[in-house]
Tab-separated table of C-alpha atoms and ligand atoms in Angstrom:
chain	number	residue	atom	x	y	z
A	1	MET	CA	-26.917	6.016	4.106
A	2	VAL	CA	-23.400	5.541	5.299
A	3	ASP	CA	-23.265	1.790	5.281
A	4	SER	CA	-23.415	-0.147	2.055
A	5	SER	CA	-21.572	-3.274	3.151
A	6	ALA	CA	-22.904	-6.419	1.607
A	7	GLN	CA	-21.650	-9.970	1.862
A	8	GLN	CA	-18.369	-11.062	3.356
A	9	PRO	CA	-15.616	-11.598	0.794
A	10	THR	CA	-14.771	-15.046	-0.408
A	11	ASP	CA	-11.375	-16.376	-1.386
A	12	ASN	CA	-11.311	-17.192	-5.069
A	13	ASN	CA	-7.901	-18.761	-5.607
A	14	GLY	CA	-8.363	-18.931	-9.334
A	15	SER	CA	-8.156	-15.223	-10.131
A	16	THR	CA	-5.045	-13.216	-10.936
A	17	LYS	CA	-4.260	-9.974	-9.163
A	18	ALA	CA	-4.584	-6.650	-10.993
A	19	TRP	CA	-0.856	-6.081	-10.471
A	20	SER	CA	0.432	-9.685	-10.682
A	21	GLY	CA	2.157	-9.274	-14.081
A	22	ARG	CA	5.384	-8.122	-12.417
A	23	PHE	CA	5.589	-10.974	-9.889
A	24	SER	CA	7.073	-14.463	-10.206
A	25	GLU	CA	5.204	-16.139	-7.325
A	26	PRO	CA	1.771	-15.627	-5.775
A	27	VAL	CA	1.359	-14.239	-2.253
A	28	SER	CA	0.590	-16.738	0.495
A	29	ASP	CA	-2.941	-16.994	1.826
A	30	LEU	CA	-1.836	-15.356	5.047
A	31	VAL	CA	-0.285	-12.385	3.241
A	32	LYS	CA	-3.373	-12.134	1.080
A	33	ARG	CA	-5.596	-11.944	4.141
A	34	TYR	CA	-3.195	-9.624	5.952
A	35	THR	CA	-2.999	-7.101	3.124
A	36	ALA	CA	-6.633	-7.167	1.982
A	37	SER	CA	-9.047	-4.439	3.023
A	38	VAL	CA	-12.193	-5.558	1.220
A	39	PHE	CA	-13.516	-6.974	4.520
A	40	PHE	CA	-14.031	-3.447	5.774
A	41	ASP	CA	-13.671	-1.020	2.870
A	42	ASN	CA	-16.596	-2.484	0.925
A	43	ARG	CA	-18.831	-0.203	2.938
A	44	MET	CA	-17.477	2.601	0.728
A	45	ALA	CA	-18.761	0.810	-2.389
A	46	GLU	CA	-21.394	3.423	-3.272
A	47	GLN	CA	-18.880	6.240	-2.840
A	48	ASP	CA	-16.400	4.313	-4.996
A	49	ILE	CA	-18.964	4.040	-7.781
A	50	ARG	CA	-19.917	7.733	-7.513
A	51	GLY	CA	-16.240	8.677	-7.795
A	52	SER	CA	-15.657	6.338	-10.736
A	53	LEU	CA	-18.655	7.678	-12.643
A	54	ALA	CA	-17.482	11.279	-12.227
A	55	HIS	CA	-13.984	10.256	-13.336
A	56	ALA	CA	-15.354	8.395	-16.381
A	57	ARG	CA	-17.552	11.356	-17.402
A	58	MET	CA	-14.506	13.600	-17.229
A	59	LEU	CA	-12.436	11.138	-19.295
A	60	ALA	CA	-15.131	11.099	-21.981
A	61	ARG	CA	-15.537	14.913	-22.017
A	62	GLN	CA	-11.787	15.246	-22.431
A	63	LYS	CA	-11.857	12.613	-25.198
A	64	ILE	CA	-9.512	10.360	-23.235
A	65	ILE	CA	-12.066	7.543	-23.577
A	66	GLY	CA	-14.844	7.228	-26.139
A	67	ALA	CA	-18.545	8.009	-25.714
A	68	GLN	CA	-19.371	4.317	-26.063
A	69	ASP	CA	-16.892	3.468	-23.286
A	70	LEU	CA	-18.646	5.912	-20.997
A	71	ALA	CA	-22.056	4.468	-21.870
A	72	ASP	CA	-20.762	0.957	-21.108
A	73	ILE	CA	-19.233	2.066	-17.809
A	74	GLU	CA	-22.463	3.808	-16.754
A	75	ARG	CA	-24.559	0.775	-17.637
A	76	GLY	CA	-22.183	-1.617	-15.839
A	77	MET	CA	-21.973	0.561	-12.729
A	78	ALA	CA	-25.771	0.855	-12.548
A	79	GLN	CA	-25.997	-2.922	-12.503
A	80	ILE	CA	-23.216	-3.262	-9.901
A	81	LEU	CA	-24.970	-0.752	-7.667
A	82	GLU	CA	-28.127	-2.843	-7.883
A	83	GLU	CA	-26.167	-6.000	-7.073
A	84	ILE	CA	-24.593	-4.329	-4.046
A	85	ARG	CA	-27.930	-3.029	-2.772
A	86	ARG	CA	-29.460	-6.453	-3.141
A	87	GLY	CA	-26.453	-8.017	-1.365
A	88	GLU	CA	-25.652	-10.075	-4.455
A	89	LEU	CA	-22.188	-8.834	-5.389
A	90	GLN	CA	-19.561	-11.459	-4.600
A	91	TRP	CA	-16.693	-9.726	-2.747
A	92	ASN	CA	-13.493	-11.524	-3.552
A	93	LEU	CA	-10.449	-11.584	-1.267
A	94	ASP	CA	-8.113	-11.977	-4.250
A	95	ASP	CA	-9.133	-8.548	-5.443
A	96	GLU	CA	-7.849	-7.000	-2.223
A	97	ASP	CA	-10.094	-4.014	-1.820
A	98	VAL	CA	-13.371	-2.439	-2.786
A	99	HIS	CA	-11.790	-0.626	-5.745
A	100	LEU	CA	-10.390	-3.702	-7.491
A	101	ASN	CA	-13.487	-5.758	-6.718
A	102	ILE	CA	-15.746	-3.242	-8.404
A	103	GLU	CA	-13.371	-2.767	-11.331
A	104	ARG	CA	-13.167	-6.506	-11.907
A	105	ARG	CA	-16.949	-6.880	-11.822
A	106	LEU	CA	-17.294	-3.946	-14.221
A	107	THR	CA	-14.858	-5.497	-16.661
A	108	ALA	CA	-16.691	-8.825	-16.424
A	109	LEU	CA	-19.922	-7.011	-17.313
A	110	VAL	CA	-18.788	-4.571	-20.007
A	111	GLY	CA	-15.362	-5.727	-21.237
A	112	ASP	CA	-12.698	-3.278	-22.420
A	113	ALA	CA	-14.521	-0.127	-21.277
A	114	GLY	CA	-14.102	-1.475	-17.731
A	115	LYS	CA	-10.368	-1.765	-18.286
A	116	ARG	CA	-10.199	1.838	-19.521
A	117	LEU	CA	-11.806	3.286	-16.372
A	118	HIS	CA	-8.550	3.394	-14.431
A	119	THR	CA	-6.873	5.652	-17.046
A	120	GLY	CA	-5.346	8.716	-15.404
A	121	ARG	CA	-6.004	7.688	-11.824
A	122	SER	CA	-4.583	5.407	-9.146
A	123	ARG	CA	-6.089	3.618	-6.200
A	124	ASN	CA	-4.181	6.160	-4.128
A	125	ASP	CA	-6.265	9.142	-5.221
A	126	GLN	CA	-9.309	6.888	-5.593
A	127	VAL	CA	-9.297	5.718	-1.975
A	128	ALA	CA	-8.658	9.225	-0.657
A	129	THR	CA	-11.685	10.399	-2.662
A	130	ASP	CA	-13.894	7.572	-1.410
A	131	ILE	CA	-13.054	8.249	2.230
A	132	ARG	CA	-13.792	11.938	1.843
A	133	LEU	CA	-17.153	11.242	0.191
A	134	TRP	CA	-18.006	8.742	2.913
A	135	LEU	CA	-16.945	11.047	5.703
A	136	ARG	CA	-18.870	13.999	4.288
A	137	ASP	CA	-22.089	11.955	4.491
A	138	ALA	CA	-21.221	10.738	7.979
A	139	ILE	CA	-20.589	14.315	9.159
A	140	ASP	CA	-23.944	15.472	7.784
A	141	GLN	CA	-25.687	12.641	9.579
A	142	ILE	CA	-23.868	13.391	12.846
A	143	VAL	CA	-24.635	17.120	12.714
A	144	SER	CA	-28.310	16.463	12.157
A	145	LEU	CA	-28.350	13.957	15.048
A	146	ILE	CA	-26.691	16.562	17.289
A	147	GLY	CA	-29.648	18.765	16.319
A	148	ASP	CA	-32.127	16.083	17.483
A	149	PHE	CA	-30.255	15.740	20.767
A	150	GLN	CA	-30.334	19.504	21.257
A	151	THR	CA	-34.058	19.760	20.482
A	152	ASN	CA	-34.919	17.165	23.109
A	153	LEU	CA	-32.548	18.752	25.606
A	154	LEU	CA	-34.221	22.144	25.162
A	155	ASN	CA	-37.673	20.604	25.542
A	156	LEU	CA	-36.629	19.147	28.888
A	157	ALA	CA	-34.903	22.372	29.974
A	158	GLU	CA	-38.059	24.319	29.162
A	159	GLN	CA	-40.003	22.322	31.750
A	160	HIS	CA	-37.390	23.125	34.399
A	161	THR	CA	-36.567	26.805	34.171
A	162	ARG	CA	-37.632	27.120	37.849
A	163	THR	CA	-36.685	23.691	39.203
A	164	ALA	CA	-34.033	24.351	41.848
A	165	MET	CA	-31.145	21.975	42.389
A	166	PRO	CA	-27.747	22.305	43.995
A	167	GLY	CA	-24.992	23.398	41.661
A	168	PHE	CA	-21.777	21.656	42.629
A	169	THR	CA	-18.089	22.415	42.619
A	170	HIS	CA	-15.758	19.646	43.813
A	171	LEU	CA	-19.008	17.635	43.954
A	172	GLN	CA	-19.859	19.639	47.105
A	173	VAL	CA	-23.032	21.738	47.229
A	174	ALA	CA	-22.021	25.189	45.996
A	175	GLN	CA	-24.927	27.451	44.984
A	176	PRO	CA	-28.500	26.935	43.820
A	177	VAL	CA	-29.007	26.605	40.084
A	178	THR	CA	-32.022	25.620	38.057
A	179	PHE	CA	-32.110	22.218	36.404
A	180	GLY	CA	-32.891	23.980	33.121
A	181	HIS	CA	-29.716	26.021	33.468
A	182	HIS	CA	-27.694	22.893	34.161
A	183	LEU	CA	-29.024	21.239	30.999
A	184	LEU	CA	-28.229	24.329	28.930
A	185	ALA	CA	-24.550	23.840	29.772
A	186	TYR	CA	-24.680	20.657	27.677
A	187	PHE	CA	-26.502	22.504	24.926
A	188	GLU	CA	-23.551	24.917	24.660
A	189	MET	CA	-21.022	22.076	24.589
A	190	THR	CA	-22.812	20.397	21.712
A	191	VAL	CA	-23.130	23.695	19.817
A	192	ARG	CA	-19.337	23.796	19.773
A	193	ASP	CA	-19.230	20.121	18.798
A	194	ALA	CA	-21.467	20.755	15.799
A	195	GLU	CA	-19.272	23.718	14.831
A	196	ARG	CA	-16.193	21.503	14.984
A	197	PHE	CA	-17.788	18.925	12.667
A	198	ALA	CA	-18.921	21.618	10.239
A	199	ASP	CA	-15.457	23.140	10.258
A	200	ALA	CA	-13.758	19.782	9.660
A	201	ARG	CA	-16.204	19.184	6.801
A	202	ARG	CA	-14.761	22.167	4.881
A	203	ARG	CA	-11.371	20.470	4.794
A	204	VAL	CA	-12.860	17.029	4.087
A	205	ASN	CA	-14.710	18.433	1.104
A	206	ARG	CA	-11.724	18.693	-1.282
A	207	LEU	CA	-11.084	16.471	-4.291
A	208	PRO	CA	-7.917	14.306	-4.337
A	209	LEU	CA	-8.667	12.708	-7.759
A	210	GLY	CA	-6.195	13.815	-10.385
A	211	ALA	CA	-3.263	13.310	-8.031
A	212	ALA	CA	-3.100	9.776	-9.460
A	213	ALA	CA	-0.394	7.716	-7.735
A	214	LEU	CA	1.445	10.748	-6.348
A	215	ALA	CA	2.693	13.122	-9.049
A	216	GLY	CA	-0.386	13.838	-11.160
A	217	THR	CA	-1.065	12.368	-14.573
A	218	SER	CA	0.063	12.955	-18.160
A	219	TYR	CA	-3.530	12.906	-19.518
A	220	PRO	CA	-5.350	16.203	-20.165
A	221	ILE	CA	-7.719	15.807	-17.185
A	222	ASP	CA	-10.211	18.363	-15.848
A	223	ARG	CA	-10.147	18.181	-12.069
A	224	GLU	CA	-12.522	21.115	-11.582
A	225	PHE	CA	-15.196	19.253	-13.524
A	226	VAL	CA	-14.812	16.149	-11.333
A	227	ALA	CA	-14.922	18.322	-8.207
A	228	ARG	CA	-18.205	19.893	-9.324
A	229	GLU	CA	-19.703	16.503	-10.269
A	230	LEU	CA	-18.973	15.161	-6.780
A	231	GLY	CA	-19.987	18.297	-4.890
A	232	PHE	CA	-16.475	19.047	-3.646
A	233	GLU	CA	-15.762	22.662	-2.807
A	234	ALA	CA	-12.343	22.646	-4.488
A	235	VAL	CA	-9.516	20.358	-5.570
A	236	CYS	CA	-6.575	19.387	-3.343
A	237	GLU	CA	-3.800	21.705	-4.510
A	238	ASN	CA	-0.824	19.365	-4.170
A	239	SER	CA	-0.815	15.842	-5.569
A	240	LEU	CA	1.591	14.406	-2.964
A	241	ASP	CA	-0.448	15.847	-0.122
A	242	ALA	CA	-3.722	14.723	-1.714
A	243	VAL	CA	-2.843	11.021	-1.640
A	244	SER	CA	-0.902	10.893	1.593
A	245	ASP	CA	-2.411	12.947	4.394
A	246	ARG	CA	-5.296	11.767	6.521
A	247	ASP	CA	-5.366	14.823	8.771
A	248	PHE	CA	-9.024	15.352	7.871
A	249	ALA	CA	-9.830	11.930	9.343
A	250	ILE	CA	-7.870	12.781	12.478
A	251	GLU	CA	-9.723	16.076	12.843
A	252	PHE	CA	-13.034	14.285	12.465
A	253	THR	CA	-12.090	11.690	15.077
A	254	SER	CA	-10.935	14.394	17.437
A	255	ALA	CA	-14.320	16.114	17.042
A	256	CYS	CA	-15.875	12.703	17.835
A	257	ALA	CA	-13.684	12.366	20.928
A	258	LEU	CA	-14.747	15.766	22.253
A	259	LEU	CA	-18.423	15.124	21.566
A	260	MET	CA	-18.161	11.775	23.355
A	261	THR	CA	-16.325	13.476	26.225
A	262	HIS	CA	-19.271	15.822	26.680
A	263	LEU	CA	-21.791	12.993	26.517
A	264	SER	CA	-19.617	10.993	28.891
A	265	ARG	CA	-19.710	13.795	31.458
A	266	MET	CA	-23.465	14.026	31.129
A	267	SER	CA	-23.668	10.254	31.501
A	268	GLU	CA	-21.627	10.410	34.691
A	269	GLU	CA	-24.128	12.931	36.056
A	270	LEU	CA	-27.143	10.838	35.047
A	271	ILE	CA	-25.553	7.856	36.780
A	272	LEU	CA	-24.908	9.837	39.971
A	273	TRP	CA	-28.343	11.460	39.926
A	274	MET	CA	-30.010	8.093	39.498
A	275	SER	CA	-28.243	6.651	42.521
A	276	PRO	CA	-30.566	6.693	45.544
A	277	ARG	CA	-27.830	8.672	47.359
A	278	PHE	CA	-28.777	11.574	45.064
A	279	GLY	CA	-32.218	10.516	43.863
A	280	PHE	CA	-32.493	13.506	41.510
A	281	ILE	CA	-33.857	11.615	38.527
A	282	ASP	CA	-35.215	8.334	37.355
A	283	LEU	CA	-34.365	6.940	33.934
A	284	ALA	CA	-36.949	5.106	31.806
A	285	ASP	CA	-36.608	1.340	32.084
A	286	ARG	CA	-35.722	0.973	28.423
A	287	PHE	CA	-32.265	2.424	29.090
A	288	CYS	CA	-31.551	0.281	32.140
A	289	THR	CA	-30.948	-3.367	32.885
A	290	GLY	CA	-31.332	-5.558	35.916
A	291	SER	CA	-28.924	-7.777	37.790
A	292	SER	CA	-28.878	-11.535	37.409
A	293	ILE	CA	-28.268	-11.943	41.140
A	294	MET	CA	-29.702	-8.874	42.896
A	295	PRO	CA	-33.436	-8.675	42.164
A	296	GLN	CA	-33.763	-5.062	43.349
A	297	LYS	CA	-31.235	-3.598	40.892
A	298	LYS	CA	-31.943	-1.151	38.079
A	299	ASN	CA	-28.645	-0.233	36.489
A	300	PRO	CA	-28.068	2.751	34.177
A	301	ASP	CA	-26.305	0.635	31.545
A	302	VAL	CA	-26.769	2.991	28.615
A	303	PRO	CA	-25.073	6.020	30.216
A	304	GLU	CA	-22.377	3.726	31.601
A	305	LEU	CA	-21.691	2.424	28.101
A	306	VAL	CA	-21.556	5.928	26.668
A	307	ARG	CA	-18.894	6.696	29.285
A	308	GLY	CA	-17.113	3.454	28.380
A	309	LYS	CA	-17.287	3.923	24.615
A	310	THR	CA	-15.672	7.334	24.995
A	311	GLY	CA	-12.466	5.482	25.833
A	312	ARG	CA	-12.797	3.550	22.619
A	313	ILE	CA	-13.076	6.752	20.542
A	314	ASN	CA	-10.074	8.265	22.307
A	315	GLY	CA	-8.232	5.079	21.320
A	316	HIS	CA	-9.172	5.581	17.658
A	317	LEU	CA	-7.893	9.156	17.771
A	318	VAL	CA	-4.540	8.040	19.152
A	319	ALA	CA	-4.419	5.189	16.609
A	320	LEU	CA	-4.864	7.601	13.690
A	321	LEU	CA	-2.352	10.123	15.007
A	322	THR	CA	0.168	7.345	15.489
A	323	LEU	CA	-0.578	5.882	12.053
A	324	MET	CA	0.366	9.167	10.408
A	325	LYS	CA	3.343	10.373	12.366
A	326	GLY	CA	6.159	8.361	10.810
A	327	GLN	CA	5.068	8.162	7.189
A	328	PRO	CA	7.295	9.650	4.501
A	329	LEU	CA	5.480	11.178	1.519
A	330	ALA	CA	3.515	10.107	-0.362
A	331	TYR	CA	1.049	7.178	-0.080
A	332	ASN	CA	2.010	4.209	2.104
A	333	LYS	CA	-0.012	1.113	2.760
A	334	ASP	CA	-0.119	2.121	6.433
A	335	ASN	CA	-2.976	4.368	5.369
A	336	GLN	CA	-5.186	1.371	4.784
A	337	GLU	CA	-5.346	1.161	8.582
A	338	ASP	CA	-7.220	4.472	8.719
A	339	LYS	CA	-10.584	2.978	7.866
A	340	GLU	CA	-11.558	0.749	10.759
A	341	PRO	CA	-10.938	3.389	13.461
A	342	LEU	CA	-12.659	6.002	11.331
A	343	PHE	CA	-15.718	3.859	10.580
A	344	ASP	CA	-16.023	2.725	14.174
A	345	ALA	CA	-15.722	6.298	15.469
A	346	ALA	CA	-18.561	7.402	13.165
A	347	ASP	CA	-20.720	4.337	13.949
A	348	THR	CA	-20.254	4.759	17.686
A	349	VAL	CA	-21.033	8.470	17.642
A	350	ILE	CA	-24.104	7.959	15.443
A	351	ASP	CA	-25.519	5.232	17.699
A	352	THR	CA	-24.689	7.208	20.832
A	353	LEU	CA	-26.437	10.347	19.587
A	354	ARG	CA	-29.512	8.382	18.519
A	355	ILE	CA	-29.791	6.697	21.886
A	356	TYR	CA	-29.090	9.885	23.794
A	357	ALA	CA	-31.746	11.934	22.055
A	358	ASP	CA	-34.283	9.291	23.055
A	359	MET	CA	-32.864	8.877	26.557
A	360	ILE	CA	-33.419	12.557	27.332
A	361	THR	CA	-37.138	12.039	26.806
A	362	GLY	CA	-36.930	9.229	29.372
A	363	ILE	CA	-35.579	11.374	32.237
A	364	ARG	CA	-38.076	11.814	35.096
A	365	VAL	CA	-37.058	14.671	37.380
A	366	LYS	CA	-37.499	14.308	41.152
A	367	ALA	CA	-37.701	18.000	41.982
A	368	ASP	CA	-38.438	17.474	45.701
A	369	ASN	CA	-35.200	15.568	46.184
A	370	MET	CA	-33.237	18.224	44.314
A	371	ARG	CA	-34.644	20.892	46.597
A	372	ALA	CA	-34.054	18.832	49.734
A	373	ALA	CA	-30.380	18.471	48.783
A	374	LEU	CA	-30.146	22.258	48.542
A	375	THR	CA	-31.072	22.765	52.176
A	376	GLN	CA	-28.279	20.500	53.357
A	377	GLY	CA	-25.272	22.360	52.034
A	378	PHE	CA	-25.617	26.067	52.986
A	379	ALA	CA	-26.066	26.821	49.309
A	380	THR	CA	-27.062	30.438	49.956
A	381	ALA	CA	-23.946	31.334	51.995
A	382	THR	CA	-22.523	33.341	49.056
A	383	ASP	CA	-25.794	35.261	48.869
A	384	LEU	CA	-25.457	36.249	52.551
A	385	ALA	CA	-21.882	37.426	51.943
A	386	ASP	CA	-23.008	39.437	48.873
A	387	TYR	CA	-25.804	40.952	51.004
A	388	LEU	CA	-23.259	42.214	53.553
A	389	VAL	CA	-20.974	43.541	50.807
A	390	LYS	CA	-23.860	45.528	49.351
A	391	ARG	CA	-24.218	47.107	52.822
A	392	GLY	CA	-20.600	48.261	52.798
A	393	LEU	CA	-18.609	45.376	54.308
A	394	PRO	CA	-15.424	44.453	52.350
A	395	PHE	CA	-15.900	41.042	50.679
A	396	ARG	CA	-13.173	39.268	52.703
A	397	ASP	CA	-14.765	40.405	55.995
A	398	ALA	CA	-18.189	39.350	54.735
A	399	HIS	CA	-16.752	35.943	53.811
A	400	GLU	CA	-15.396	35.555	57.359
A	401	ALA	CA	-18.666	36.615	59.020
A	402	VAL	CA	-20.680	34.143	56.936
A	403	ALA	CA	-18.171	31.362	57.570
A	404	LEU	CA	-18.798	31.819	61.311
A	405	ALA	CA	-22.562	31.795	60.721
A	406	VAL	CA	-22.227	28.538	58.748
A	407	ARG	CA	-20.246	26.984	61.594
A	408	ALA	CA	-22.936	27.992	64.069
A	409	ALA	CA	-25.706	26.607	61.858
A	410	GLU	CA	-23.757	23.407	61.334
A	411	ALA	CA	-23.331	22.985	65.092
A	412	ARG	CA	-27.070	23.475	65.515
A	413	GLY	CA	-27.885	21.122	62.652
A	414	CYS	CA	-29.920	23.741	60.788
A	415	ASP	CA	-29.700	25.791	57.596
A	416	LEU	CA	-28.728	29.487	57.499
A	417	HIS	CA	-32.297	30.700	57.001
A	418	GLU	CA	-33.306	28.834	60.169
A	419	LEU	CA	-31.056	31.011	62.368
A	420	SER	CA	-32.943	33.852	64.093
A	421	LEU	CA	-32.503	37.481	63.089
A	422	ASP	CA	-30.731	38.207	66.377
A	423	GLU	CA	-28.331	35.306	65.867
A	424	LEU	CA	-27.528	36.527	62.360
A	425	LYS	CA	-27.012	40.078	63.652
A	426	GLY	CA	-24.455	38.616	66.057
A	427	PHE	CA	-22.201	37.865	63.042
A	428	SER	CA	-22.550	41.336	61.562
A	429	ALA	CA	-24.352	44.438	62.727
A	430	LEU	CA	-25.151	45.168	59.064
A	431	VAL	CA	-27.756	42.373	58.956
A	432	GLY	CA	-31.286	43.784	58.668
A	433	ASP	CA	-34.686	42.098	58.703
A	434	ASP	CA	-34.665	41.877	54.894
A	435	VAL	CA	-31.868	39.282	55.122
A	436	PHE	CA	-34.189	36.285	54.789
A	437	GLY	CA	-35.044	37.401	51.255
A	438	VAL	CA	-31.539	36.499	50.106
A	439	LEU	CA	-31.277	33.329	52.161
A	440	THR	CA	-34.067	31.598	50.277
A	441	VAL	CA	-33.387	29.494	47.202
A	442	GLU	CA	-35.765	31.583	45.088
A	443	GLY	CA	-34.031	34.801	46.144
A	444	SER	CA	-30.630	33.348	45.337
A	445	LEU	CA	-31.747	32.164	41.876
A	446	ALA	CA	-33.564	35.376	40.957
A	447	ALA	CA	-30.539	37.478	41.928
A	448	ARG	CA	-28.369	35.975	39.157
A	449	ASN	CA	-30.221	37.911	36.541
A	450	HIS	CA	-27.857	38.520	33.642
A	451	ILE	CA	-26.992	36.748	30.394
A	452	GLY	CA	-25.529	33.351	31.225
A	453	GLY	CA	-26.905	33.458	34.808
A	454	THR	CA	-29.249	30.940	36.402
A	455	ALA	CA	-32.234	33.236	37.152
A	456	PRO	CA	-35.371	31.487	35.797
A	457	GLU	CA	-36.160	34.513	33.629
A	458	GLN	CA	-32.682	34.303	32.052
A	459	VAL	CA	-32.910	30.552	31.520
A	460	ALA	CA	-36.236	30.948	29.722
A	461	ALA	CA	-34.724	33.629	27.468
A	462	ALA	CA	-31.627	31.487	26.840
A	463	ILE	CA	-33.861	28.620	25.699
A	464	VAL	CA	-35.604	30.897	23.213
A	465	ARG	CA	-32.243	31.992	21.791
A	466	ALA	CA	-30.996	28.392	21.773
A	467	ARG	CA	-33.906	27.272	19.581
A	468	SER	CA	-32.422	29.239	16.708
A	469	ARG	CA	-28.965	27.766	17.277
A	470	ILE	CA	-29.916	24.070	16.946
A	471	ALA	CA	-27.457	22.260	14.672
A	472	LYS	CA	-28.581	21.645	11.080
A	473	ALA	CA	-26.719	19.643	8.435
B	1	LIG	N1	-6.848	-0.471	-0.059
B	1	LIG	C1	-5.943	0.623	-0.163
B	1	LIG	C2	-6.142	1.594	1.006
B	1	LIG	O1	-7.078	1.464	1.682
B	1	LIG	C3	-6.170	1.351	-1.448
B	1	LIG	C4	-4.963	2.035	-1.997
B	1	LIG	C5	-3.976	1.027	-2.381
B	1	LIG	N2	-2.885	1.590	-3.092
B	1	LIG	C6	-1.756	0.928	-3.327
B	1	LIG	N3	-0.850	1.519	-3.997
B	1	LIG	N4	-1.568	-0.281	-2.877
B	1	LIG	O2	-5.349	2.447	1.250
């Protein structure tokens, strides 16, 4: 579970801030609200507790705190976790963020042991740790949802290894392809997306704790132990870097932006195909809505929103890049602004993948309309040119001969295969009576018989290979 947010914070004017000792006047309510992050960072509460427990176990092992302190901290944290899960923990605006809220509750429950927890660490390395733990879970969830999307895509493709449709360039009919082949293009895009998330995860999965505020700590800590406890692959090597950079969050969001870009392109196609002008597919009603004024309308709202939400993710990516670019080392409060874009990017991608996997099962293919569209655009013209080339004509001459044949067919209002053998011979003496074999859609498809080609036999084999490449967390 990524989300552990509970109640909204309340403003408890009575309490003193964890750092207020140095100050002569309290912050105004506006400043308090402006600087607080507990409204949104309390969804990292479970990660914060996991990180604190690992830190406390290390402190006890290293004899920096006592065994009884550790026992008290573990008992208190177990209770806090329960309170959070039951939605009972009171989030308090005066305590700024998730870290101070949990620490204050711990101290209320167990006394001095709670006050010892923050020995040898800072909120700077604490927050960086929490985000990385949170993001690691989010990445695992996203990769497994990409796998669900891919499974459903392959199931649909499998039913359409022979379903002919026009392939387009410039949105003009270009050459016949199979619908299965077209869908496999999206499979490949999402394979790369899953790779990008998995690759980003390697750099997310490093432990910042131990960096403390920025320079490390004077206590005899054991960072490797904490890393192992939390399942991190290694520790961040430089303390200044550990607390200040959010490049891992930017990488993640950029992987989100590319994934959404792919789904947005697919959405654009679903929208076009569903328009009666194409009529290639119908989309199950549960992904569409009607119009309040036009009773006949069935609008593809879900794919339209996927296209729209892609803009929102691109915005988050630019926000995070901009957030980082001017910051001097090490930690600056600017970094608190990393969370909302990051959380929203993950939430949006997770919802989009869930909905998309289901939507694919709701696509009804109108194969007759796909085939009819093929006969309107001279889709086998390249096949005729290739036929002439194989009989010895240079490709440029073949191109010219076929262009003239297309003009003649267009003038007659017919397709190339409807011209007579004599007419076709008029464009090149190399035309023989076997020419109609290449002018048919089936001939054109079958001819592209190599890895990555659209021949039905190749598409079926590609689907078999793809099954073993489905993303797994
Ligand atoms: N809420 C802060 C954040 O999200 C935690 C770190 C605060 N550190 C500090 N020195 N004020 O970044």
